[in-house]
Amino acid sequence: MGASPRGYEAPMRIGYTLMTEQASPPDLVRHAGIAEEAGFDFEVMSDHYFPWLDEQGHSGYAWSMLGAVTQVTSRVELMTYVTCPTFRYHPAVVAQKAATVQLLSGGRFTLGVGSGENLNEHVVGRGWPSVDVRHEMLVEALEIINDLFDGGYVTREGKHFRVDSAKLWDLPETRVPIAAAVSGPQSVRQLAPLADHMVTTAPDNDLVSRWSTAGGRGNRKIGQMPICFDTDRDAAVERAHEQFRWFGGGWKVNSELPGTAGFAGASQFVRPDDVAEAIVCGDDVGAVVDTVAEWRRAGFTDLALIQVGGGHQEQFLEWAAGDLLPALRDA
């Protein structure tokens, strides 16, 4: 492929979120096939043990669903957004799972990783250390995963993990790219040299700039943005408040709370109007296009949309195919 014309910018890739916390496993897999037909460029899947709030009501096992999604899609890239490879899962097992999904998908998978949330990781009873320790564990986990992706046997005794003669026997020809979730300068500095792409949930140009100079192997900056489509805006605001009022707490809060009761308590004074200010609600295509433009201006190359409400995915996907995606591409 020849060089791009001077000044040319590739269009932002728009993805769809398979949110395990708000839909049953059979529905989620079905939505994945519909989203590909609708024209999304990629699909990301959360990896939770708990929903954020009781009202969301679901939390199936992401890796089983990913295997199924590889068989009902053929074009879209797939990604975990994100897996924590340090508490519920040993990093050697995460490497095996990622390699398997890469083979099943024909080379369409990216392993998205992060340092996790107490909400999901407390279930194995190992406690919840400070953020510095969690970052330390993630660095060590990524070193193990990278070594296994390189092929051959891996034996290691580190501060947090031991590996005894591990090897990936089914290693894909296309190495699994790694995308690391970051939240500030420290995580960028630690994770960029071990990963290909950056993940974060706010249109932060400072993080993008830091990542670009910190030694990451790839150049994708992948964000995620919730919206709540409904032809009745009031209904959309009500649903967004019911199921997504936790969203405004930010990473420092969301990573620490241990259960849905904690998130309910922390968000009890959040008003519907507060949620509507943070999340585009209704069917105004222009409002979504304008909000997506903020991510593009911040330097993001990829943005995965979340449609709030497990029972409202098919209506959203029909609207996205006919109205939203064409408008985003025109913009």
Tab-separated table of C-alpha atoms in Angstrom, residues 141-329:
chain	number	residue	atom	x	y	z
A	141	ALA	CA	1.462	-10.442	34.012
A	142	LEU	CA	2.124	-8.749	30.669
A	143	GLU	CA	5.740	-9.869	30.725
A	144	ILE	CA	4.546	-13.466	31.149
A	145	ILE	CA	1.896	-13.152	28.424
A	146	ASN	CA	4.390	-11.629	25.987
A	147	ASP	CA	6.884	-14.404	26.700
A	148	LEU	CA	4.249	-17.045	25.995
A	149	PHE	CA	3.194	-15.300	22.791
A	150	ASP	CA	6.842	-15.500	21.709
A	151	GLY	CA	6.597	-19.318	21.785
A	152	GLY	CA	8.610	-21.933	23.648
A	153	TYR	CA	8.600	-22.834	27.326
A	154	VAL	CA	8.310	-20.199	30.019
A	155	THR	CA	9.470	-20.713	33.603
A	156	ARG	CA	9.482	-17.794	35.952
A	157	GLU	CA	9.333	-16.986	39.647
A	158	GLY	CA	8.385	-13.371	40.108
A	159	LYS	CA	7.171	-11.236	42.969
A	160	HIS	CA	3.509	-11.974	42.254
A	161	PHE	CA	3.342	-14.947	39.857
A	162	ARG	CA	5.073	-18.265	39.325
A	163	VAL	CA	5.110	-20.046	35.979
A	164	ASP	CA	6.405	-23.597	35.671
A	165	SER	CA	7.239	-24.852	32.157
A	166	ALA	CA	4.238	-23.205	30.463
A	167	LYS	CA	3.907	-23.275	26.686
A	168	LEU	CA	1.169	-22.369	24.208
A	169	TRP	CA	0.748	-25.458	22.052
A	170	ASP	CA	-1.794	-23.821	19.752
A	171	LEU	CA	-0.078	-20.558	18.870
A	172	PRO	CA	-1.673	-18.444	16.115
A	173	GLU	CA	0.371	-17.285	13.139
A	174	THR	CA	-0.818	-13.740	13.790
A	175	ARG	CA	0.466	-12.697	17.204
A	176	VAL	CA	-2.308	-11.462	19.475
A	177	PRO	CA	-2.034	-7.668	19.827
A	178	ILE	CA	-2.264	-6.342	23.379
A	179	ALA	CA	-4.154	-3.182	24.302
A	180	ALA	CA	-3.531	-1.837	27.809
A	181	ALA	CA	-5.937	0.300	29.814
A	182	VAL	CA	-4.298	3.403	31.274
A	183	SER	CA	-5.501	6.172	33.557
A	184	GLY	CA	-2.520	8.448	34.102
A	185	PRO	CA	1.199	9.046	33.519
A	186	GLN	CA	2.303	6.179	35.773
A	187	SER	CA	0.297	3.509	33.982
A	188	VAL	CA	1.314	4.860	30.568
A	189	ARG	CA	4.993	4.752	31.510
A	190	GLN	CA	4.744	1.203	32.862
A	191	LEU	CA	2.481	-0.394	30.265
A	192	ALA	CA	3.287	1.225	26.905
A	193	PRO	CA	6.565	-0.722	26.411
A	194	LEU	CA	4.679	-4.006	26.972
A	195	ALA	CA	1.638	-3.377	24.782
A	196	ASP	CA	0.619	-2.502	21.249
A	197	HIS	CA	-2.344	-0.174	21.770
A	198	MET	CA	-3.826	2.155	24.373
A	199	VAL	CA	-7.241	1.887	26.030
A	200	THR	CA	-8.982	4.504	28.157
A	201	THR	CA	-12.507	5.757	28.842
A	202	ALA	CA	-12.132	9.544	28.581
A	203	PRO	CA	-11.120	11.708	25.590
A	204	ASP	CA	-7.830	12.715	27.211
A	205	ASN	CA	-5.322	14.159	24.754
A	206	ASP	CA	-2.594	14.172	27.411
A	207	LEU	CA	-2.781	10.373	27.715
A	208	VAL	CA	-2.683	10.025	23.937
A	209	SER	CA	0.400	12.233	23.698
A	210	ARG	CA	2.164	10.436	26.525
A	211	TRP	CA	1.423	7.026	25.011
A	212	SER	CA	2.762	8.103	21.628
A	213	THR	CA	6.148	8.886	23.168
A	214	ALA	CA	6.320	6.064	25.744
A	215	GLY	CA	7.284	3.177	23.505
A	216	GLY	CA	4.041	1.406	22.601
A	217	ARG	CA	4.445	-1.045	19.717
A	218	GLY	CA	1.289	0.093	17.885
A	219	ASN	CA	-0.595	3.302	17.270
A	220	ARG	CA	-4.265	2.602	18.046
A	221	LYS	CA	-5.875	4.633	20.812
A	222	ILE	CA	-9.139	2.954	21.717
A	223	GLY	CA	-11.875	4.667	23.701
A	224	GLN	CA	-15.377	3.779	24.814
A	225	MET	CA	-18.468	5.978	25.081
A	226	PRO	CA	-21.982	5.214	26.365
A	227	ILE	CA	-25.099	6.504	24.647
A	228	CYS	CA	-28.758	5.738	25.296
A	229	PHE	CA	-30.758	5.608	22.082
A	230	ASP	CA	-34.543	5.800	22.241
A	231	THR	CA	-37.104	7.662	20.149
A	232	ASP	CA	-38.523	8.847	23.503
A	233	ARG	CA	-35.788	10.972	25.069
A	234	ASP	CA	-37.402	10.960	28.512
A	235	ALA	CA	-37.443	7.158	28.473
A	236	ALA	CA	-33.782	7.161	27.420
A	237	VAL	CA	-32.821	9.477	30.290
A	238	GLU	CA	-34.746	7.322	32.768
A	239	ARG	CA	-33.048	4.146	31.556
A	240	ALA	CA	-29.583	5.724	31.538
A	241	HIS	CA	-30.118	6.907	35.100
A	242	GLU	CA	-31.373	3.511	36.233
A	243	GLN	CA	-28.527	1.497	34.741
A	244	PHE	CA	-25.581	3.873	34.223
A	245	ARG	CA	-25.614	6.370	37.085
A	246	TRP	CA	-22.451	4.641	38.392
A	247	PHE	CA	-20.525	5.777	35.318
A	248	GLY	CA	-19.673	9.252	36.608
A	249	GLY	CA	-17.692	7.997	39.593
A	250	GLY	CA	-14.502	7.762	37.580
A	251	TRP	CA	-11.842	5.075	37.621
A	252	LYS	CA	-10.462	5.877	41.079
A	253	VAL	CA	-13.887	5.232	42.620
A	254	ASN	CA	-15.101	2.497	40.277
A	255	SER	CA	-12.022	0.337	40.798
A	256	GLU	CA	-12.368	0.304	44.576
A	257	LEU	CA	-16.019	-0.457	45.428
A	258	PRO	CA	-16.587	-4.135	46.279
A	259	GLY	CA	-20.171	-4.784	45.132
A	260	THR	CA	-23.360	-3.537	43.543
A	261	ALA	CA	-24.607	-2.202	46.893
A	262	GLY	CA	-21.565	0.052	47.051
A	263	PHE	CA	-22.243	1.454	43.595
A	264	ALA	CA	-25.916	1.968	44.473
A	265	GLY	CA	-24.925	3.888	47.583
A	266	ALA	CA	-22.236	5.928	45.845
A	267	SER	CA	-24.679	6.991	43.113
A	268	GLN	CA	-27.832	7.501	45.206
A	269	PHE	CA	-27.749	11.275	44.845
A	270	VAL	CA	-27.023	11.298	41.100
A	271	ARG	CA	-30.019	12.855	39.325
A	272	PRO	CA	-31.402	11.930	35.898
A	273	ASP	CA	-30.347	15.367	34.643
A	274	ASP	CA	-26.773	14.676	35.786
A	275	VAL	CA	-26.702	11.486	33.733
A	276	ALA	CA	-28.234	13.206	30.704
A	277	GLU	CA	-25.437	15.796	30.784
A	278	ALA	CA	-22.799	13.048	30.594
A	279	ILE	CA	-24.517	10.576	28.230
A	280	VAL	CA	-26.220	11.442	24.948
A	281	CYS	CA	-29.842	10.307	25.324
A	282	GLY	CA	-32.513	10.080	22.630
A	283	ASP	CA	-32.240	9.824	18.850
A	284	ASP	CA	-30.334	13.004	17.960
A	285	VAL	CA	-27.697	11.794	15.482
A	286	GLY	CA	-25.988	15.177	15.473
A	287	ALA	CA	-25.452	15.086	19.232
A	288	VAL	CA	-23.684	11.734	18.960
A	289	VAL	CA	-21.579	12.928	16.019
A	290	ASP	CA	-20.510	16.016	17.970
A	291	THR	CA	-19.544	13.967	21.024
A	292	VAL	CA	-17.590	11.445	18.945
A	293	ALA	CA	-15.723	14.393	17.393
A	294	GLU	CA	-14.309	15.230	20.847
A	295	TRP	CA	-12.587	11.836	20.888
A	296	ARG	CA	-11.220	12.332	17.404
A	297	ARG	CA	-9.822	15.743	18.315
A	298	ALA	CA	-8.140	14.161	21.349
A	299	GLY	CA	-6.275	11.799	19.025
A	300	PHE	CA	-8.279	8.589	19.329
A	301	THR	CA	-8.319	6.216	16.375
A	302	ASP	CA	-11.059	3.857	17.594
A	303	LEU	CA	-14.210	4.386	19.645
A	304	ALA	CA	-16.553	1.679	20.894
A	305	LEU	CA	-20.118	2.759	21.606
A	306	ILE	CA	-22.195	1.306	24.453
A	307	GLN	CA	-25.950	1.279	24.022
A	308	VAL	CA	-27.424	1.457	27.522
A	309	GLY	CA	-30.053	-1.196	28.222
A	310	GLY	CA	-29.822	-4.886	27.379
A	311	GLY	CA	-33.358	-5.002	26.032
A	312	HIS	CA	-32.822	-2.083	23.647
A	313	GLN	CA	-29.927	-3.333	21.534
A	314	GLU	CA	-31.762	-4.379	18.392
A	315	GLN	CA	-33.548	-1.026	18.062
A	316	PHE	CA	-30.220	0.722	18.517
A	317	LEU	CA	-28.469	-1.474	15.954
A	318	GLU	CA	-31.182	-0.796	13.377
A	319	TRP	CA	-30.836	2.955	14.002
A	320	ALA	CA	-27.049	2.724	13.876
A	321	ALA	CA	-27.130	0.934	10.520
A	322	GLY	CA	-29.557	3.370	8.904
A	323	ASP	CA	-28.697	6.705	10.495
A	324	LEU	CA	-25.821	6.846	12.948
A	325	LEU	CA	-22.961	5.019	11.207
A	326	PRO	CA	-23.529	6.778	7.833
A	327	ALA	CA	-23.560	10.137	9.647
A	328	LEU	CA	-20.356	9.343	11.540
A	329	ARG	CA	-18.615	8.331	8.326
